[in-house]
Amino acid sequence: MGMMKIFKRKKIQGIDDTHYLTLKEEIRISKENNKIIRQFERRKARRNVDESEYLTQMRDPSNVVEFDELHTYFYTEVGTVKAVNGVSFDIPEGKIIGVVGESGCGKSVTSLSLMQLVQAPQGQIVSGSIRYKASDGKCYDVTKMPTSEMLKIRGKDIAMIFQEPMTSLNPVFRIGEQMDEVVLLHDSSATPESARKRSIEMLNLVGIAMADKVYSSYPHELSGGMRQRVMIAMALSCDPRLIIADEPTTALDVTIQAQILDLLRSVMNRINGSIMLITHDLGVIAEMADEVVVMYAGRIIEKGSVREIFHNPRHPYTIGLMKSKPGKATQGERLYSIKGQVPNPINMPDHCYFYNRCDHRMEICSKAYPEMLQFSPTHFSSCYLYDENKVGDTKNVKESE
Amino acid sequence: MENDKKDMNDNILVVNNLKKYYPVSRLSFGTKAFVKAVDDVSLSIKRGTTMGLVGESGCGKTTIGRTILRLHEVTGGQVLFDGIDLAKIPTRKLRKMRPQMQMIFQDPYSSLSPRLPIGEIIGEAVRDHKIVPKSEYRQYIVKVMKDCGLQPQYFYRYPHEFSGGQRQRISIARAVALKPRFIICDEPVSALDVSIQSQIINLMMDLQEQFGYTYLFISHDLSVVEHISDTIGVMYLGSMVETGDKKLVFSNPMHPYTKALLSAVPVSDPDIKMNRIILKGDIPSPVNPPSGCKFRTRCQSCMKICSEKVPVLKEYEKGHSVACHLYSEN
């Protein structure tokens, strides 16, 4: 790759924003970025960090997790990718929060930041905080927590279900061994026998018929739906307070998807936990979520209750997403499509990121990034269309709705 | 176009009792086992229309597509393309016919050669099959690229420089460049985001309107299939369980599997609560399918006869056929 880039390539204007760098530039950028990365890593590697450094207060005690102006960047050799660029939202207790967005919009990185699982050393949480309320009432700032402390929370209080169950289960260990490990690690009083009992109980809970048999089989012997059930069972085995489900049904068929969503909902009611459901499928969100967060290019562009988002979407991107979904109403007609593509993540513009794809763009949109506007106690969106102090051309949008 | 309208009643493709078995080795001597990926499937597609093929993964819908084009050899049955049996004709003749039937693959990341520039990916087969005279070659490729929403400047670029949606446009351009009449689309939009997905669907429908293509649209996404197709085939474990006009199948699904499949699609409206039929268990192994009706292990209205007799596809209303014992009694 390095050799290829010695040849200077012309940038073609107006076609796309792909940037070609010379080798010299690339070396300069990686040197700078390495310096930054080293600072972050040094900070993380400190030992015996005092608890007071990462103890905070929740803004609202009914929340489990609060994201506050989270910035997670990736320092690559071709530039800095601002994967999450100022994200704030809350996850209340006992609620399902849906996070929607296209691939590359930062929805997975947001959840990985919460788990401290961002690919290091390139990926770093640069600023902002993620406040987490533990079961003993203490509040921690996950971004400042040392890894040794995080180990106690990760997998126990906050569990994660990944998109592709085949790659997230270890192929060389039996299901049982992998499940027991979770229990033995987090529960100091557990014995191998009690762990086994617990694992089989969990497998039964997620509706696996022959739990004993599945307990002693390998991941490849199970179907996709079964594997995802095992993942859910594993996530549940330590009674988590929050489950992060990152595209839990994307790799599955519709009939199996219905089974898994049904299971997630019933399980959540049983343990009274919260779910952060990440998906690009608006149908799944409509069905599962209580509150919805819509992300675009690393920022939240709209958030609100599920009814507000689906019945009264405000941001042109959300409206476009709803309209571009094929279905009964659209048969035979042309589908609405949002033209163009997401801007290059390395060189994000200063103005609204949706500017080049928006149907309702105005002059002001090419200036500063719009602020979050409030429409109801729960409904927020960042778009100049609704800003009455600015050029409020709301007529335009109503017509398109 | 006029010609097409005249032949509207003509079927461009008729598939009769198509079978595709894959041998699997067994440990015991003498016994041969087969995965019956496609087992006795018949279908027909009218000129200029789109047939949607739906089903869960592993139900054989991709295998059908590939077997029709004879990318896999046929085990048994007929594939009549314009009256010519593709399953029987020698490969040399088949090669001559290839430009008329093309395929668009699911994954735009693995179906384009990373070593060829876009112009060559689209143009290689055009040159090989002598679709246009040499002097017009370059202009023709540029025209095809424009038709598919690709800028002519991309001619010398490589696939890695493009996003998923653009790559799928390249795959479409590659298929369209050969002036085909029949295109098999194997999950062309499954790997794409919603906003890009609608761009590609629109492009495919525009091209169909403009050039009168016939599509076999294979997908597991029912909302996409509902949008794009004229007729629908529902497959389960290698067999066709229900087929017919799109409107009839979607408004009045008859087979219990189709009912469950349609009810499982999430609706993007938080106030509509679907009366969901949740199927128990997984698809049985295709090596050892259940006797009689293959769906009986997961069916809610399973009867005694279902384990004894294989149901056959029968027409119950005009343009709507079902293979289920529930309807054969009356």
XYZ file of C-alpha atoms in Angstrom:
731
model
C 0.000 0.000 0.000
C 2.764 2.439 0.918
C 4.461 1.988 -2.439
C 1.258 2.701 -4.284
C 0.883 6.024 -2.630
C 4.304 7.331 -3.672
C 2.758 8.083 -7.018
C 0.937 11.298 -6.559
C -2.644 10.971 -7.751
C -4.859 13.724 -8.884
C -7.944 14.548 -6.934
C -10.901 14.752 -9.253
C -13.118 17.631 -8.303
C -16.780 17.113 -7.606
C -16.943 13.350 -8.028
C -16.409 12.189 -4.520
C -14.408 13.185 -1.541
C -11.896 10.367 -1.697
C -8.558 11.843 -0.755
C -5.272 10.574 -2.027
C -2.257 11.260 0.118
C 1.371 11.242 -0.802
C 3.672 9.042 1.242
C 5.222 12.123 2.827
C 1.907 13.420 4.041
C 0.972 10.008 5.301
C 4.151 9.706 7.358
C 3.580 13.129 8.833
C 0.021 12.288 9.827
C 0.915 8.955 11.387
C 3.741 10.541 13.385
C 1.390 13.129 14.802
C -1.287 10.599 15.531
C 1.130 8.176 17.170
C 2.123 10.930 19.577
C -1.515 11.465 20.542
C -2.172 7.761 20.866
C 0.833 7.326 23.169
C -0.514 9.948 25.532
C -3.862 8.218 25.761
C -2.310 4.811 26.271
C 0.016 6.097 28.991
C -2.958 7.460 30.849
C -4.775 4.165 30.586
C -1.798 2.115 31.761
C -1.511 3.861 35.148
C -1.854 1.631 38.175
C -3.646 2.121 41.487
C -5.928 4.842 40.222
C -7.895 6.335 43.080
C -11.601 5.642 42.965
C -12.432 9.314 43.407
C -11.056 9.963 39.936
C -13.843 8.085 38.204
C -16.717 8.478 40.647
C -19.389 10.926 39.491
C -23.042 11.761 39.940
C -25.882 10.829 37.601
C -27.870 13.708 36.193
C -31.079 11.727 36.610
C -31.077 8.838 39.090
C -33.611 6.844 37.052
C -31.044 6.310 34.289
C -28.689 3.363 34.077
C -26.343 4.976 31.606
C -25.905 8.557 30.488
C -23.811 9.424 27.458
C -22.613 12.987 27.678
C -20.896 14.656 24.702
C -19.005 11.485 23.879
C -16.222 11.829 21.307
C -14.504 8.666 20.092
C -11.897 9.107 17.387
C -9.793 6.704 15.388
C -6.265 7.929 14.688
C -5.384 6.268 11.398
C -2.442 6.777 9.091
C -4.560 8.725 6.622
C -6.202 11.030 9.134
C -8.464 11.176 12.140
C -11.850 9.502 11.812
C -14.371 11.089 14.125
C -16.514 7.998 14.511
C -18.515 9.383 17.410
C -18.620 13.133 17.441
C -20.513 14.525 20.401
C -23.219 12.026 21.304
C -25.456 12.503 24.350
C -28.424 10.392 25.328
C -29.729 8.506 28.353
C -30.725 4.909 28.911
C -33.432 4.816 31.604
C -33.989 1.755 33.767
C -36.279 -0.890 32.325
C -36.509 0.726 28.887
C -35.430 -0.324 25.422
C -33.449 2.344 23.593
C -33.157 1.856 19.857
C -30.184 3.307 18.024
C -30.686 3.529 14.252
C -28.387 4.612 11.497
C -26.613 3.422 8.398
C -23.349 1.523 8.491
C -20.490 3.717 9.562
C -22.647 6.196 11.461
C -20.985 5.359 14.760
C -23.741 3.394 16.442
C -21.537 0.390 17.180
C -18.615 2.538 18.286
C -20.905 4.280 20.783
C -21.770 0.957 22.368
C -18.181 -0.259 22.278
C -17.103 2.939 24.045
C -19.491 2.055 26.854
C -17.885 -1.380 27.132
C -14.349 0.053 26.795
C -13.910 -2.249 23.852
C -12.980 0.288 21.169
C -10.156 -1.062 19.036
C -7.073 0.372 20.720
C -4.581 1.909 20.231
C -6.048 3.643 17.161
C -9.480 4.081 18.693
C -9.596 6.395 21.706
C -12.303 8.082 23.709
C -11.147 11.666 23.343
C -13.564 13.577 25.499
C -16.970 13.433 27.089
C -18.201 11.036 29.691
C -20.296 7.902 30.010
C -21.873 7.720 33.444
C -22.922 4.313 34.650
C -24.950 3.643 37.778
C -23.846 0.414 39.432
C -26.221 -1.801 41.397
C -24.696 -0.606 44.709
C -25.726 2.958 43.936
C -22.263 4.227 43.030
C -21.830 6.108 39.764
C -18.803 5.537 37.612
C -17.467 7.414 34.645
C -16.625 4.598 32.268
C -14.321 6.747 30.157
C -11.976 7.316 33.110
C -12.195 3.859 34.647
C -9.048 1.730 34.692
C -9.322 -1.552 32.807
C -8.993 -3.647 35.963
C -12.151 -2.057 37.388
C -13.959 -2.277 34.085
C -13.453 -6.053 34.068
C -15.792 -6.296 37.054
C -18.605 -4.574 35.176
C -18.071 -5.820 31.642
C -19.970 -9.021 31.036
C -21.587 -8.883 34.479
C -23.631 -5.702 34.782
C -23.386 -4.704 31.136
C -23.583 -7.623 28.732
C -23.351 -7.563 24.985
C -24.924 -9.588 22.193
C -23.094 -9.333 18.897
C -24.345 -9.405 15.349
C -22.656 -12.527 14.081
C -23.050 -15.321 16.621
C -20.649 -17.626 14.803
C -17.663 -15.333 15.096
C -18.389 -14.278 18.655
C -18.456 -17.795 20.066
C -15.130 -19.574 20.344
C -15.161 -22.504 17.905
C -12.721 -24.697 19.880
C -14.603 -24.743 23.185
C -17.890 -26.381 23.996
C -20.864 -24.111 24.656
C -20.914 -25.198 28.293
C -17.294 -24.286 28.952
C -17.789 -20.821 27.485
C -20.916 -20.225 29.512
C -19.469 -21.529 32.781
C -16.482 -19.258 32.378
C -18.696 -16.188 32.590
C -20.317 -17.349 35.817
C -17.057 -18.495 37.442
C -15.337 -15.236 36.560
C -17.947 -12.907 37.988
C -19.343 -14.865 40.899
C -16.640 -15.627 43.441
C -18.847 -18.080 45.338
C -19.599 -20.200 42.261
C -18.309 -23.749 42.019
C -17.993 -25.685 38.744
C -21.185 -27.586 39.637
C -23.210 -24.487 40.455
C -21.916 -22.795 37.289
C -23.050 -25.752 35.227
C -26.445 -25.667 36.863
C -26.724 -21.961 36.199
C -25.714 -22.342 32.526
C -28.269 -25.066 31.863
C -30.920 -23.015 33.640
C -30.106 -20.090 31.350
C -30.212 -22.278 28.234
C -33.657 -23.453 29.299
C -34.706 -19.863 29.870
C -33.929 -18.875 26.293
C -36.035 -21.730 24.968
C -33.453 -24.293 23.990
C -35.168 -27.659 24.120
C -32.320 -30.016 24.891
C -30.207 -27.813 27.139
C -28.006 -30.692 28.325
C -27.120 -31.636 24.788
C -26.442 -28.084 23.669
C -24.344 -27.544 26.806
C -21.870 -30.150 25.612
C -21.845 -29.339 21.904
C -19.619 -27.066 19.869
C -20.825 -23.812 18.236
C -20.615 -25.219 14.704
C -23.144 -27.904 15.558
C -25.842 -25.307 16.160
C -27.900 -23.277 13.719
C -27.718 -19.497 13.541
C -30.835 -18.998 15.639
C -29.610 -21.440 18.301
C -26.227 -19.717 18.459
C -27.889 -16.386 18.974
C -29.947 -17.934 21.774
C -26.748 -19.191 23.369
C -25.299 -15.681 23.129
C -28.377 -14.287 24.851
C -28.213 -16.996 27.529
C -24.569 -16.141 28.123
C -25.344 -12.445 28.361
C -28.087 -13.161 30.892
C -26.153 -15.517 33.117
C -24.929 -12.799 35.470
C -28.230 -10.893 35.728
C -27.077 -7.826 33.808
C -28.652 -4.414 34.332
C -28.094 -3.439 30.729
C -27.877 -5.561 27.599
C -26.297 -4.052 24.509
C -27.707 -5.865 21.482
C -25.658 -4.899 18.430
C -27.689 -5.927 15.381
C -28.829 -9.119 17.152
C -31.043 -10.317 14.311
C -29.398 -8.953 11.169
C -27.774 -12.286 10.310
C -30.992 -14.230 10.915
C -34.082 -15.055 8.877
C -37.366 -13.263 9.503
C -39.031 -16.190 11.239
C -36.020 -16.689 13.526
C -35.789 -12.928 14.004
C -39.348 -12.925 15.323
C -38.414 -15.684 17.789
C -35.328 -13.847 19.030
C -37.054 -10.463 19.411
C -39.878 -12.136 21.307
C -37.329 -13.802 23.568
C -35.403 -10.577 24.217
C -38.571 -8.773 25.188
C -39.790 -11.449 27.583
C -36.361 -11.868 29.145
C -36.043 -8.146 29.686
C -39.355 -8.016 31.482
C -38.254 -10.863 33.710
C -34.999 -9.310 34.873
C -36.277 -5.724 34.609
C -33.154 -4.610 32.798
C -32.575 -2.125 30.000
C -31.649 -2.872 26.431
C -29.658 -0.720 24.045
C -30.785 -2.085 20.710
C -28.582 -1.157 17.769
C -29.972 -1.859 14.328
C -30.505 -0.401 10.888
C -33.916 -2.045 10.532
C -36.640 0.510 11.226
C -39.212 -2.275 11.551
C -37.345 -3.883 14.431
C -37.026 -0.498 16.148
C -40.732 0.280 15.766
C -41.574 -3.016 17.341
C -39.117 -3.139 20.202
C -37.970 0.293 21.272
C -39.475 2.757 23.733
C -37.168 5.553 22.712
C -35.234 6.026 19.491
C -31.919 7.714 18.731
C -31.174 8.401 15.058
C -27.500 8.790 14.208
C -25.846 10.117 11.096
C -22.101 10.363 10.490
C -21.164 10.205 14.156
C -23.767 12.588 15.501
C -27.288 12.280 16.839
C -29.561 14.123 14.459
C -32.838 13.231 16.121
C -34.056 11.531 19.262
C -37.435 11.001 20.807
C -40.020 8.471 21.866
C -40.794 5.784 19.314
C -44.153 7.358 18.436
C -42.691 10.804 17.948
C -39.989 9.472 15.655
C -42.278 7.305 13.549
C -45.367 9.521 13.383
C -43.770 12.907 13.385
C -40.173 12.685 12.176
C -38.493 16.091 11.957
C -35.043 15.757 10.474
C -34.964 15.359 6.658
C -32.726 12.301 7.068
C -35.199 10.542 9.353
C -38.043 11.431 7.002
C -36.003 10.124 4.081
C -35.221 6.868 5.874
C -38.900 6.261 6.594
C -39.904 7.013 3.035
C -37.220 4.927 1.377
C -38.383 1.718 3.016
C -40.252 -0.433 0.495
C -43.518 -2.046 1.505
C -47.239 -2.204 0.952
C -47.738 1.484 0.307
C -45.034 1.755 -2.300
C -45.897 -1.132 -4.611
C -44.855 -0.529 -8.172
C -44.074 3.118 -7.605
C -40.647 4.618 -7.543
C -39.160 4.531 -4.119
C -38.033 7.703 -2.466
C -34.282 7.650 -2.250
C -31.858 9.884 -0.424
C -29.417 10.908 -3.095
C -25.664 10.777 -2.690
C -23.572 9.221 0.026
C -22.367 9.794 3.543
C -19.441 12.267 3.508
C -15.911 10.964 3.912
C -15.375 10.416 7.665
C -11.835 11.769 7.540
C -12.751 15.207 6.266
C -16.065 16.034 7.827
C -17.425 19.417 6.812
C -18.071 22.179 9.363
C -21.691 22.555 8.316
C -24.526 20.083 8.700
C -23.252 16.638 7.619
C -26.448 15.964 5.726
C -26.134 19.182 3.721
C -25.097 17.623 0.394
C -27.923 15.056 0.458
C -30.717 17.187 1.865
C -33.765 18.217 -0.150
C -34.503 21.222 2.039
C -31.080 22.765 2.329
C -30.924 26.496 2.850
C -28.149 29.017 2.831
C -27.663 28.849 6.564
C -27.101 25.092 6.403
C -23.673 25.629 4.858
C -22.547 27.635 7.888
C -22.325 26.357 11.466
C -23.546 22.909 12.525
C -27.192 23.223 13.687
C -27.928 22.983 17.400
C -30.304 20.503 19.011
C -33.832 21.888 19.046
C -36.500 20.689 21.432
C -40.008 19.907 20.178
C -41.466 18.144 23.203
C -40.035 17.009 26.553
C -38.530 13.991 24.796
C -38.277 14.962 21.132
C -35.092 16.644 19.877
C -33.663 17.249 16.444
C -30.830 19.271 15.014
C -31.990 20.999 11.861
C -32.272 24.651 10.829
C -35.655 24.007 9.236
C -37.323 24.348 12.613
C -35.193 27.111 14.006
C -37.482 30.114 14.108
C -34.701 32.515 14.958
C -33.008 31.502 11.731
C -34.658 31.224 8.343
C -37.675 29.138 9.341
C -38.929 27.633 6.108
C -41.098 24.959 7.686
C -43.661 24.946 4.880
C -41.304 23.010 2.699
C -41.114 20.041 5.031
C -44.812 19.756 5.754
C -45.505 19.298 2.080
C -43.063 16.480 1.791
C -44.565 14.704 4.781
C -41.437 -2.465 -26.616
C -44.414 -3.134 -28.874
C -43.049 -6.520 -29.599
C -42.857 -7.246 -25.910
C -46.456 -6.311 -25.315
C -47.608 -8.629 -28.048
C -45.773 -11.509 -26.463
C -46.901 -10.596 -22.968
C -48.567 -13.951 -22.491
C -45.449 -15.783 -23.487
C -43.345 -17.252 -20.775
C -39.685 -16.496 -21.231
C -38.695 -19.160 -18.748
C -40.456 -22.373 -17.820
C -38.948 -24.654 -15.222
C -40.399 -28.133 -14.931
C -39.692 -30.462 -12.006
C -36.217 -29.100 -11.492
C -34.056 -31.169 -9.178
C -30.611 -30.455 -7.816
C -29.103 -32.972 -5.419
C -25.685 -32.717 -3.828
C -24.109 -35.988 -2.725
C -22.845 -36.125 0.833
C -20.492 -38.840 1.949
C -21.654 -41.182 4.666
C -19.483 -43.302 6.850
C -21.303 -46.598 6.234
C -20.560 -48.326 2.926
C -23.069 -48.576 0.163
C -25.438 -45.891 1.331
C -25.462 -42.680 -0.601
C -27.103 -39.637 0.915
C -28.121 -36.482 -0.904
C -28.859 -32.961 0.106
C -31.965 -32.235 -1.875
C -31.278 -28.534 -2.305
C -33.937 -28.158 -4.974
C -36.547 -30.880 -5.077
C -39.101 -30.970 -7.839
C -39.675 -27.258 -8.368
C -41.705 -25.875 -11.258
C -42.138 -22.231 -12.112
C -42.708 -19.965 -15.077
C -41.959 -16.305 -15.663
C -43.689 -14.086 -18.166
C -41.724 -11.802 -20.439
C -41.001 -8.394 -18.930
C -42.235 -9.265 -15.453
C -40.515 -9.878 -12.163
C -40.864 -13.011 -10.120
C -39.869 -12.802 -6.475
C -38.509 -15.894 -4.799
C -38.619 -15.826 -1.004
C -37.705 -18.230 1.745
C -35.388 -18.675 4.686
C -31.676 -19.233 4.254
C -30.939 -22.787 3.195
C -34.268 -23.253 1.443
C -32.570 -23.542 -1.949
C -33.526 -20.251 -3.556
C -29.960 -19.385 -4.547
C -29.397 -22.915 -5.832
C -32.448 -22.577 -8.081
C -31.056 -19.406 -9.602
C -27.677 -20.946 -10.237
C -29.116 -24.187 -11.577
C -31.344 -22.328 -14.034
C -28.276 -20.643 -15.502
C -26.500 -23.992 -15.308
C -23.753 -22.649 -13.142
C -24.466 -25.915 -11.357
C -25.328 -29.010 -13.388
C -28.954 -30.053 -13.280
C -29.804 -33.370 -11.565
C -33.199 -33.711 -13.198
C -35.971 -31.751 -14.842
C -36.289 -29.183 -17.566
C -35.286 -25.547 -17.826
C -36.953 -24.128 -20.917
C -35.594 -20.728 -21.882
C -37.555 -19.553 -24.916
C -38.395 -23.191 -25.578
C -34.782 -24.384 -25.499
C -33.932 -26.837 -22.752
C -30.874 -25.373 -21.059
C -30.375 -28.512 -19.007
C -29.673 -30.605 -22.085
C -27.926 -28.445 -24.671
C -24.156 -28.851 -25.111
C -21.976 -26.324 -23.344
C -20.729 -24.785 -26.583
C -24.244 -23.792 -27.549
C -25.005 -22.747 -23.995
C -22.067 -20.361 -24.100
C -23.596 -18.660 -27.147
C -26.802 -18.148 -25.187
C -25.152 -16.845 -22.041
C -25.397 -13.114 -22.919
C -29.182 -13.432 -22.926
C -29.319 -14.451 -19.288
C -27.272 -12.723 -16.665
C -26.912 -12.710 -12.936
C -26.413 -10.059 -10.266
C -24.808 -11.419 -7.136
C -25.467 -10.691 -3.517
C -22.158 -9.483 -2.221
C -20.742 -6.570 -4.223
C -17.499 -6.874 -2.251
C -16.586 -10.359 -3.409
C -18.206 -10.585 -6.837
C -16.003 -7.994 -8.569
C -12.419 -8.792 -9.463
C -10.157 -6.498 -7.439
C -7.525 -6.543 -10.182
C -9.616 -5.200 -13.047
C -10.644 -1.598 -13.622
C -14.361 -0.902 -13.864
C -14.349 -0.460 -17.639
C -12.800 -3.887 -18.042
C -15.167 -5.558 -15.554
C -18.146 -4.289 -17.512
C -16.593 -4.640 -20.938
C -14.763 -7.955 -20.839
C -17.752 -10.073 -21.735
C -19.033 -7.500 -24.216
C -15.810 -7.868 -26.166
C -15.815 -11.618 -25.821
C -19.339 -12.072 -27.068
C -18.965 -9.347 -29.712
C -22.077 -7.542 -28.565
C -21.063 -4.334 -30.359
C -18.547 -3.678 -33.173
C -15.019 -2.910 -32.024
C -15.218 0.709 -33.113
C -18.230 1.394 -30.908
C -16.985 -0.589 -27.915
C -15.729 2.311 -25.820
C -18.786 4.481 -26.417
C -21.072 1.579 -25.641
C -19.476 0.868 -22.266
C -19.678 4.542 -21.340
C -23.347 4.563 -22.298
C -24.055 1.510 -20.144
C -22.203 3.101 -17.244
C -24.285 6.244 -17.597
C -27.496 4.198 -17.728
C -26.555 2.628 -14.427
C -25.683 5.908 -12.751
C -21.914 5.586 -12.963
C -19.787 8.480 -14.135
C -17.635 7.861 -17.226
C -14.560 9.029 -15.278
C -14.769 5.831 -13.262
C -13.678 3.825 -16.308
C -10.111 3.322 -15.070
C -10.853 3.039 -11.387
C -10.745 -0.175 -9.356
C -13.554 -1.707 -7.282
C -11.913 -0.947 -3.917
C -12.350 2.755 -4.586
C -16.128 2.439 -4.501
C -18.758 2.150 -1.804
C -21.145 -0.803 -1.566
C -23.951 0.912 -3.459
C -21.638 1.963 -6.286
C -20.239 -1.550 -6.532
C -23.723 -2.957 -6.869
C -24.270 -0.477 -9.710
C -21.148 -1.892 -11.345
C -22.528 -5.441 -10.983
C -25.772 -4.317 -12.573
C -23.906 -2.573 -15.404
C -21.889 -5.747 -15.998
C -25.086 -7.779 -16.384
C -26.914 -5.166 -18.432
C -24.020 -4.549 -20.839
C -24.628 -7.885 -22.566
C -28.131 -6.836 -23.624
C -29.709 -9.720 -21.720
C -33.387 -10.530 -21.705
C -33.471 -12.355 -18.420
C -31.589 -11.391 -15.260
C -31.391 -13.383 -12.052
C -30.895 -11.085 -9.103
C -29.607 -13.027 -6.135
C -30.213 -10.835 -3.073
C -28.915 -7.720 -4.845
C -29.789 -5.303 -2.046
C -29.327 -7.387 1.108
C -25.836 -6.089 1.790
C -26.804 -2.426 1.389
C -28.117 0.268 3.712
C -31.747 1.374 3.469
C -31.074 4.662 1.716
C -28.743 3.010 -0.819
C -31.099 0.053 -1.172
C -33.871 2.288 -2.489
C -31.502 3.820 -5.052
C -30.621 0.377 -6.415
C -34.233 -0.827 -6.469
C -35.240 2.296 -8.402
C -32.396 1.752 -10.848
C -33.450 -1.844 -11.462
C -37.064 -0.865 -12.035
C -36.070 1.980 -14.370
C -33.915 -0.359 -16.428
C -36.746 -2.859 -16.633
C -39.115 -0.188 -17.896
C -36.589 1.037 -20.417
C -35.326 -2.262 -21.811
C -38.056 -4.745 -20.882
C -35.947 -7.110 -18.811
C -37.389 -10.115 -17.044
C -36.173 -10.553 -13.479
C -36.050 -13.476 -11.131
C -35.623 -11.626 -7.875
C -34.306 -13.796 -5.061
C -34.487 -12.271 -1.614
C -35.310 -12.993 1.979
C -36.543 -9.447 2.510
C -40.283 -9.633 1.994
C -40.879 -5.891 1.851
C -38.440 -5.533 -1.045
C -39.999 -8.464 -2.864
C -43.471 -7.071 -2.309
C -42.358 -3.795 -3.816
C -40.641 -5.084 -6.924
C -42.328 -8.318 -8.044
C -45.371 -9.229 -10.090
C -45.522 -12.851 -9.050
C -44.162 -14.567 -5.973
C -42.813 -18.004 -5.168
C -42.396 -19.094 -1.563
C -39.899 -21.868 -0.948
C -39.360 -24.114 2.021
C -36.593 -26.703 2.254
C -36.137 -27.145 -1.480
C -39.800 -27.173 -2.464
C -42.180 -24.524 -3.676
C -44.987 -24.284 -1.128
C -46.967 -21.395 -2.558
C -46.837 -19.432 -5.755
C -48.999 -16.914 -7.515
C -49.766 -13.309 -8.225
C -48.137 -10.965 -5.726
C -51.368 -9.328 -4.656
C -53.102 -12.663 -4.091
C -50.250 -14.143 -2.093
C -49.748 -11.091 0.095
C -53.408 -10.385 0.709
C -54.488 -13.981 1.131
C -51.578 -16.205 2.132
C -52.812 -19.805 2.220
C -49.885 -21.997 3.223
C -49.198 -21.932 6.995
C -45.542 -21.202 6.263
C -46.355 -18.188 4.106
C -48.686 -16.947 6.822
C -45.949 -17.232 9.433
C -43.393 -15.639 7.128
C -45.593 -12.655 6.355
C -46.558 -12.134 9.970
C -42.916 -12.183 11.046
C -41.974 -9.091 9.033
C -41.537 -6.171 11.418
C -43.803 -3.233 10.567
C -42.337 0.222 10.898
C -45.253 1.637 12.827
C -45.120 1.435 16.627
C -48.924 1.450 16.942
C -49.568 -1.600 14.806
C -49.197 -4.730 16.852
C -49.051 -7.688 14.542
C -50.861 -10.854 15.359
C -47.666 -12.767 15.066
C -47.360 -16.449 14.320
C -44.065 -17.494 15.828
C -42.680 -20.682 14.354
C -41.119 -23.134 16.758
C -37.663 -24.510 16.098
C -35.416 -24.344 13.066
C -35.447 -25.649 9.507
C -34.849 -29.419 9.575
C -31.731 -30.808 7.938
C -32.108 -31.082 4.162
C -30.202 -34.407 4.212
C -32.929 -35.980 6.226
C -36.131 -34.016 5.618
C -39.354 -35.027 7.393
C -41.573 -37.480 5.566
C -44.668 -36.218 3.802
C -44.968 -32.455 4.070
C -41.566 -30.979 4.915
C -43.100 -28.186 6.930
C -45.084 -30.430 9.258
C -42.496 -30.312 12.089
C -43.090 -26.591 12.555
C -46.681 -26.352 11.357
C -49.431 -25.336 13.762
C -52.199 -27.020 11.816
C -50.434 -30.320 11.223
C -52.730 -33.283 10.537
C -52.258 -37.031 10.304
C -52.082 -37.049 6.529
C -49.224 -34.531 6.544
C -46.673 -37.122 7.655
C -47.915 -39.697 5.149
C -48.421 -37.948 1.874
C -46.382 -35.289 0.096
C -48.679 -32.387 -0.795
C -48.595 -31.255 -4.421
C -48.841 -27.733 -5.756
C -52.440 -27.158 -6.850
C -54.244 -24.094 -8.108
C -57.008 -22.969 -5.722
C -57.886 -19.672 -7.296
C -56.791 -18.241 -10.593
C -53.077 -17.521 -10.445
C -52.567 -18.784 -6.904
C -51.288 -22.279 -6.133
C -50.549 -23.900 -2.783
C -49.034 -27.204 -1.740
C -50.863 -28.006 1.480
C -53.212 -30.746 2.666
C -55.358 -28.193 4.490
C -57.013 -27.241 1.231
C -57.049 -30.566 -0.590
C -59.868 -32.097 1.488
C -62.645 -29.771 0.367
